[in-house]
Amino acid sequence: MSVSMPSFLNCISDDDFAHYEVDDYQKCVAKWCSGCGDFGALNATKRLLAKEQLQPENTVFVSGIGCSSRFPHYVNSYGFHGIHGRALPIATGVKLTRPELDVFVVMGDGDCCSIGTAHWIHAIRYNMDMTVLLLDNNIYGLTKKQTSPTTPIGFSTNTMPRGSYLPPLNPLTATLGVSNASFVAQTADWIPAHMYATLQAAYEHKGFSFVRILQRCPKFTPDVFTDAVKNPDNNELLVHENGIDAPGLEKLFKNRIIHDPKDLDGGRHYAEVENRVRLGLFYRNGELPCYEDTREVVSVTAAEKIQKINTEFDRYAV
Amino acid sequence: MTSSAPALAKGEAKSELNDSLDTGAKKVFCVPEHTVEIIANSGEGAQKCGQIFGSVSAKMGNGVWTVEIIPAEIEPPPRHVTSTSGNLIRFGTEQITNWGDRTKLAVAFNEQVLLSRHRLDSLDDECIILVEDMWENHDDENIRKEWATAMEEMSSANYRIVKVPIEEESLKIVDNPHHGKNMFALGMLAEVYQRDLDLIKKQIANIFRRKPAKVTELNIALVELGIQWARENLDFQFDVPAKVHEEARVVMNGNQATALGAIAAGMEFCAMYPITPATSVSHELCDIIESYGGMVHQAEDEIAAAGVAIGASYAGKVALTVTSGPGMALKTEFMALAVMTEMPLVLVDVQRGGPSTGLPTKVEQSDLLAALYGQHGDAPRVVMAPATIEDCFQSMITARRIAETFRTLVIVLTDANLATGVQQFPRPQLDERWQEAPLDLSAVPEGTLPYDWDHSTGLSRRIIPGQANGQYTVTGLAHDEFSKVSYEPESNELGCNMRSRKLAVFQSTLKPPTVVGDEEGDLLIVGWGSTRGAIEEAVGRARADKLKVSSCHLTFMSPLEPGLKEIFSRFKRVMTVEINYSDRLGDPYITAENRRLGQMCWLLRAHTLVDIDCWTRVPGQPLRPGDIHNAIVSHLENGAAS
């Protein structure tokens, strides 16, 4: 690699030891609709960045296209607001060649689960060390209310005015079904403490940390989660000593399932949709190889490269 | 027209060669060049035989051009006209720049593959053919019939057919003739053309270096048997004198040259998805790039390959993606993103026949307009086309430099002809500076803009993650100098302007193309890409006939090299020669107004307002100098090529 660790260390400056407050991670004012669930995710993320004291210049947010994909514009870090469905390939290129960077990926449900499905499935397999947020509002918001893969069946939209024809895709079971899945969690915009704890656990996990964030679109799907929002009893938290730790929730959220995140079968079982919204850590395996480690490159000087190419030419010499 | 081995054919002898063949005395013909091909069922090793022959000839100092003859399927049915697999080698005393006209000597493992070449008009009318004799009196009546019918069909030509017991002889050494006939054939060719046996042995040993020594020994024994058989049974030899080259030279195919060029250019990351005929570039890279500290990432699809390459470039690496037409089509959205975000990226398109799946293994130059204009919105980028194998190597160094200097997408258009064509060229001199990283991770001054466009040139400074104070968000949305999303009219005009201005600035660094031949005349032939050798050979023949024809070959298609209009003005007529589709005047419904033209022809007409004609063909094979020569003569006689 041309950018080797020694040259990186050479350019450490005083700034690298600066202290960052939450607001230091704010770039410009977010322009989402008032009441949008994206704000909650942004706030929780900025808290996480401050807690971890991530250096803005060594942090990269990559997104696709959609309301939630404006995310990188609102974070003081490097950002790549890509094209629809393709956040993961871009993030793969970044992480694979610069594994020392902290990479976050932000996608919406159309982005990840429809146009970008191929990349999602394969990114799970690559299991690169990145934090991946699926901001799932069950609808295409930016293009104004078209059916997404996670739209509830029967839900009326501009493309399916007589109701969505198909049962929704379950991003959790889909992710848990792919080889090398290493971290799968679900949280919701109506429980900020849980969301923050979930992001924290996702960041700490080494591997592809997939977090589905259930959130409301105030314009087009304000009521899809109303039952769970209005009545804590319609939520069910997966808890475990090795699970996601969100103190203070036990009083309000009484439905708790003790689930060891090592238990893949159990995780798949609980990921199936039932009457209550299940939140928490479905599966975590920190032992799976990360693609960027598997593909780690050696450092070779220019002079060595020239010598090698000349040796290569000898094979083709006339 | 046929005779049984070992005696040579007795037919209507027309040439000195044919006369001498009839005498039975061993005669050596000294020729400046010859074209030989070996053809067989797919899987019988004909390509390996041809590759060794071509490589040995190059190493002996001959100029060489080889063309792979490949079916689209991995294992098509044997003894069928669609299953022909092999190699054509044109070699001579001087540098050979193209595959030439027709084959002078062919080795065929069965009459059906031979027939396929006959039907393609690939064989010289007086081609010498060494053909496996076991089919003529085969136990299977159908095969005997097929033989007879094929021979009858081919009797229209004056081929000199020599029947050879290839399999019978090979079985003296090996049990399975499918693994050995090719080496026996190589031996025959080695004797006919007096190839250096030591070089052949070395080449064989190298190919089988990972197998038990016994394998090499068996193969060499087969070669020696072939030599012996030819010595005892053939009464002719060809002498194609070789030249001693003072400078060191290398011999390789275009995809190998592209891969080595990428490494020499300091490209450290290649993202790709398998597609014919581009894949072997990545095979070469996969083999060696990790020892250079780089890697090849095989992505889940063509789109992802482009995205991963863009991500790597964004992260500060020198990134490459390699594909062919259908793959480039899939990458178009990402290509536009690279343009919009001014992300340096080199994309190699090894062109094949299209549209759609088209002719996956065959050459065409039909992606030019797609490469130039295949994006939504205005997406200026650099497009260049190497013309030779050596160019494939050098293009990669040039492409990287352009991509980084101008923060742009550079498309390198090679094709299936270059991809598999083997040619020798001077060993490239390498430069350590080519290996330098694009940027280090030093902090940038506070307030540095991600698009600090110099308004006169459109050039701006590139910033990568890790550089303190440089944090910005790249976006494919219209943006201002801060990379802030901006829908302001002035801002969008400026962005478009800056991205386009870079091309004009780059063009100002280019020289007008060289005119080969007189600087003025009756006809100028314009070509691009792999057709250069064939065009210049054809123009050379025409000039030898005192026709006032010159040629000019373009390397850059976007931006076009300067001075074209002035050059064109010195010729009464200008005509492009291309391997892509154009309507032919005289065909039903086709008029001068509605005629669809060759792709470079469109481009040059739009660019220069000169009434340029075109002569294009899509035969799924390289153009032949003889056919181009005929088009030149016809154009001069009729005012249009037919």
mmCIF file with all atom_site columns, C-alpha atoms in Angstrom, chain A residues 47-124:
data_model
loop_
_atom_site.group_PDB
_atom_site.id
_atom_site.type_symbol
_atom_site.label_atom_id
_atom_site.label_alt_id
_atom_site.label_comp_id
_atom_site.label_asym_id
_atom_site.label_entity_id
_atom_site.label_seq_id
_atom_site.pdbx_PDB_ins_code
_atom_site.Cartn_x
_atom_site.Cartn_y
_atom_site.Cartn_z
_atom_site.occupancy
_atom_site.B_iso_or_equiv
_atom_site.pdbx_formal_charge
_atom_site.auth_seq_id
_atom_site.auth_comp_id
_atom_site.auth_asym_id
_atom_site.auth_atom_id
_atom_site.pdbx_PDB_model_num
ATOM 1  C CA . ARG A 1 47  ? -23.414 10.961 20.686 1.00 0.00 ? 47  ARG A CA 1
ATOM 2  C CA . LEU A 1 48  ? -21.630 7.756  19.760 1.00 0.00 ? 48  LEU A CA 1
ATOM 3  C CA . LEU A 1 49  ? -18.936 9.623  17.826 1.00 0.00 ? 49  LEU A CA 1
ATOM 4  C CA . ALA A 1 50  ? -18.336 11.895 20.803 1.00 0.00 ? 50  ALA A CA 1
ATOM 5  C CA . LYS A 1 51  ? -18.323 9.010  23.246 1.00 0.00 ? 51  LYS A CA 1
ATOM 6  C CA . GLU A 1 52  ? -15.741 7.209  21.108 1.00 0.00 ? 52  GLU A CA 1
ATOM 7  C CA . GLN A 1 53  ? -13.896 10.465 20.331 1.00 0.00 ? 53  GLN A CA 1
ATOM 8  C CA . LEU A 1 54  ? -13.653 9.468  16.665 1.00 0.00 ? 54  LEU A CA 1
ATOM 9  C CA . GLN A 1 55  ? -11.439 11.781 14.667 1.00 0.00 ? 55  GLN A CA 1
ATOM 10 C CA . PRO A 1 56  ? -13.563 13.450 12.010 1.00 0.00 ? 56  PRO A CA 1
ATOM 11 C CA . GLU A 1 57  ? -10.814 13.114 9.408  1.00 0.00 ? 57  GLU A CA 1
ATOM 12 C CA . ASN A 1 58  ? -10.518 9.392  9.993  1.00 0.00 ? 58  ASN A CA 1
ATOM 13 C CA . THR A 1 59  ? -14.235 8.694  9.955  1.00 0.00 ? 59  THR A CA 1
ATOM 14 C CA . VAL A 1 60  ? -16.214 8.108  6.771  1.00 0.00 ? 60  VAL A CA 1
ATOM 15 C CA . PHE A 1 61  ? -19.984 8.042  6.361  1.00 0.00 ? 61  PHE A CA 1
ATOM 16 C CA . VAL A 1 62  ? -21.208 6.477  3.135  1.00 0.00 ? 62  VAL A CA 1
ATOM 17 C CA . SER A 1 63  ? -24.806 6.534  1.967  1.00 0.00 ? 63  SER A CA 1
ATOM 18 C CA . GLY A 1 64  ? -26.945 5.828  -1.063 1.00 0.00 ? 64  GLY A CA 1
ATOM 19 C CA . ILE A 1 65  ? -29.919 7.905  -2.172 1.00 0.00 ? 65  ILE A CA 1
ATOM 20 C CA . GLY A 1 66  ? -33.058 8.674  -0.246 1.00 0.00 ? 66  GLY A CA 1
ATOM 21 C CA . CYS A 1 67  ? -34.075 10.873 2.682  1.00 0.00 ? 67  CYS A CA 1
ATOM 22 C CA . SER A 1 68  ? -31.846 9.046  5.132  1.00 0.00 ? 68  SER A CA 1
ATOM 23 C CA . SER A 1 69  ? -28.934 9.081  2.709  1.00 0.00 ? 69  SER A CA 1
ATOM 24 C CA . ARG A 1 70  ? -28.524 12.811 3.297  1.00 0.00 ? 70  ARG A CA 1
ATOM 25 C CA . PHE A 1 71  ? -27.016 11.705 6.608  1.00 0.00 ? 71  PHE A CA 1
ATOM 26 C CA . PRO A 1 72  ? -23.323 12.228 5.637  1.00 0.00 ? 72  PRO A CA 1
ATOM 27 C CA . HIS A 1 73  ? -24.015 15.864 4.791  1.00 0.00 ? 73  HIS A CA 1
ATOM 28 C CA . TYR A 1 74  ? -24.976 16.458 8.415  1.00 0.00 ? 74  TYR A CA 1
ATOM 29 C CA . VAL A 1 75  ? -21.990 14.810 10.088 1.00 0.00 ? 75  VAL A CA 1
ATOM 30 C CA . ASN A 1 76  ? -18.631 16.509 10.466 1.00 0.00 ? 76  ASN A CA 1
ATOM 31 C CA . SER A 1 77  ? -16.505 13.719 8.991  1.00 0.00 ? 77  SER A CA 1
ATOM 32 C CA . TYR A 1 78  ? -15.581 12.595 5.531  1.00 0.00 ? 78  TYR A CA 1
ATOM 33 C CA . GLY A 1 79  ? -18.704 11.554 3.676  1.00 0.00 ? 79  GLY A CA 1
ATOM 34 C CA . PHE A 1 80  ? -19.756 9.956  0.441  1.00 0.00 ? 80  PHE A CA 1
ATOM 35 C CA . HIS A 1 81  ? -23.332 10.512 -0.653 1.00 0.00 ? 81  HIS A CA 1
ATOM 36 C CA . GLY A 1 82  ? -23.363 7.987  -3.469 1.00 0.00 ? 82  GLY A CA 1
ATOM 37 C CA . ILE A 1 83  ? -26.029 6.645  -5.779 1.00 0.00 ? 83  ILE A CA 1
ATOM 38 C CA . HIS A 1 84  ? -29.196 4.726  -5.124 1.00 0.00 ? 84  HIS A CA 1
ATOM 39 C CA . GLY A 1 85  ? -28.562 1.284  -3.686 1.00 0.00 ? 85  GLY A CA 1
ATOM 40 C CA . ARG A 1 86  ? -24.805 1.466  -4.024 1.00 0.00 ? 86  ARG A CA 1
ATOM 41 C CA . ALA A 1 87  ? -23.566 2.711  -0.678 1.00 0.00 ? 87  ALA A CA 1
ATOM 42 C CA . LEU A 1 88  ? -22.100 -0.666 0.204  1.00 0.00 ? 88  LEU A CA 1
ATOM 43 C CA . PRO A 1 89  ? -19.804 -1.068 -2.831 1.00 0.00 ? 89  PRO A CA 1
ATOM 44 C CA . ILE A 1 90  ? -18.381 2.395  -2.182 1.00 0.00 ? 90  ILE A CA 1
ATOM 45 C CA . ALA A 1 91  ? -17.927 1.605  1.500  1.00 0.00 ? 91  ALA A CA 1
ATOM 46 C CA . THR A 1 92  ? -16.299 -1.696 0.542  1.00 0.00 ? 92  THR A CA 1
ATOM 47 C CA . GLY A 1 93  ? -13.758 0.148  -1.600 1.00 0.00 ? 93  GLY A CA 1
ATOM 48 C CA . VAL A 1 94  ? -12.973 2.531  1.232  1.00 0.00 ? 94  VAL A CA 1
ATOM 49 C CA . LYS A 1 95  ? -12.646 -0.051 3.988  1.00 0.00 ? 95  LYS A CA 1
ATOM 50 C CA . LEU A 1 96  ? -10.781 -2.588 1.870  1.00 0.00 ? 96  LEU A CA 1
ATOM 51 C CA . THR A 1 97  ? -8.068  -0.127 0.922  1.00 0.00 ? 97  THR A CA 1
ATOM 52 C CA . ARG A 1 98  ? -8.015  1.978  4.099  1.00 0.00 ? 98  ARG A CA 1
ATOM 53 C CA . PRO A 1 99  ? -8.928  -0.416 6.912  1.00 0.00 ? 99  PRO A CA 1
ATOM 54 C CA . GLU A 1 100 ? -7.732  2.065  9.530  1.00 0.00 ? 100 GLU A CA 1
ATOM 55 C CA . LEU A 1 101 ? -10.694 4.345  8.789  1.00 0.00 ? 101 LEU A CA 1
ATOM 56 C CA . ASP A 1 102 ? -13.926 4.057  10.774 1.00 0.00 ? 102 ASP A CA 1
ATOM 57 C CA . VAL A 1 103 ? -16.653 3.435  8.223  1.00 0.00 ? 103 VAL A CA 1
ATOM 58 C CA . PHE A 1 104 ? -20.392 3.952  8.757  1.00 0.00 ? 104 PHE A CA 1
ATOM 59 C CA . VAL A 1 105 ? -22.992 3.159  6.108  1.00 0.00 ? 105 VAL A CA 1
ATOM 60 C CA . VAL A 1 106 ? -26.465 4.689  6.106  1.00 0.00 ? 106 VAL A CA 1
ATOM 61 C CA . MET A 1 107 ? -29.191 3.313  3.878  1.00 0.00 ? 107 MET A CA 1
ATOM 62 C CA . GLY A 1 108 ? -32.934 3.431  3.597  1.00 0.00 ? 108 GLY A CA 1
ATOM 63 C CA . ASP A 1 109 ? -35.229 0.451  3.012  1.00 0.00 ? 109 ASP A CA 1
ATOM 64 C CA . GLY A 1 110 ? -35.511 1.063  -0.720 1.00 0.00 ? 110 GLY A CA 1
ATOM 65 C CA . ASP A 1 111 ? -31.787 1.621  -0.960 1.00 0.00 ? 111 ASP A CA 1
ATOM 66 C CA . CYS A 1 112 ? -30.694 -1.475 0.921  1.00 0.00 ? 112 CYS A CA 1
ATOM 67 C CA . CYS A 1 113 ? -33.504 -3.951 0.427  1.00 0.00 ? 113 CYS A CA 1
ATOM 68 C CA . SER A 1 114 ? -34.626 -3.186 -3.106 1.00 0.00 ? 114 SER A CA 1
ATOM 69 C CA . ILE A 1 115 ? -32.238 -1.615 -5.586 1.00 0.00 ? 115 ILE A CA 1
ATOM 70 C CA . GLY A 1 116 ? -29.160 -2.494 -3.556 1.00 0.00 ? 116 GLY A CA 1
ATOM 71 C CA . THR A 1 117 ? -30.107 -6.013 -2.497 1.00 0.00 ? 117 THR A CA 1
ATOM 72 C CA . ALA A 1 118 ? -27.221 -7.746 -4.272 1.00 0.00 ? 118 ALA A CA 1
ATOM 73 C CA . HIS A 1 119 ? -24.697 -5.548 -2.516 1.00 0.00 ? 119 HIS A CA 1
ATOM 74 C CA . TRP A 1 120 ? -26.370 -5.995 0.858  1.00 0.00 ? 120 TRP A CA 1
ATOM 75 C CA . ILE A 1 121 ? -26.253 -9.796 0.617  1.00 0.00 ? 121 ILE A CA 1
ATOM 76 C CA . HIS A 1 122 ? -22.617 -9.816 -0.445 1.00 0.00 ? 122 HIS A CA 1
ATOM 77 C CA . ALA A 1 123 ? -21.539 -7.166 2.040  1.00 0.00 ? 123 ALA A CA 1
ATOM 78 C CA . ILE A 1 124 ? -22.828 -9.451 4.789  1.00 0.00 ? 124 ILE A CA 1
#
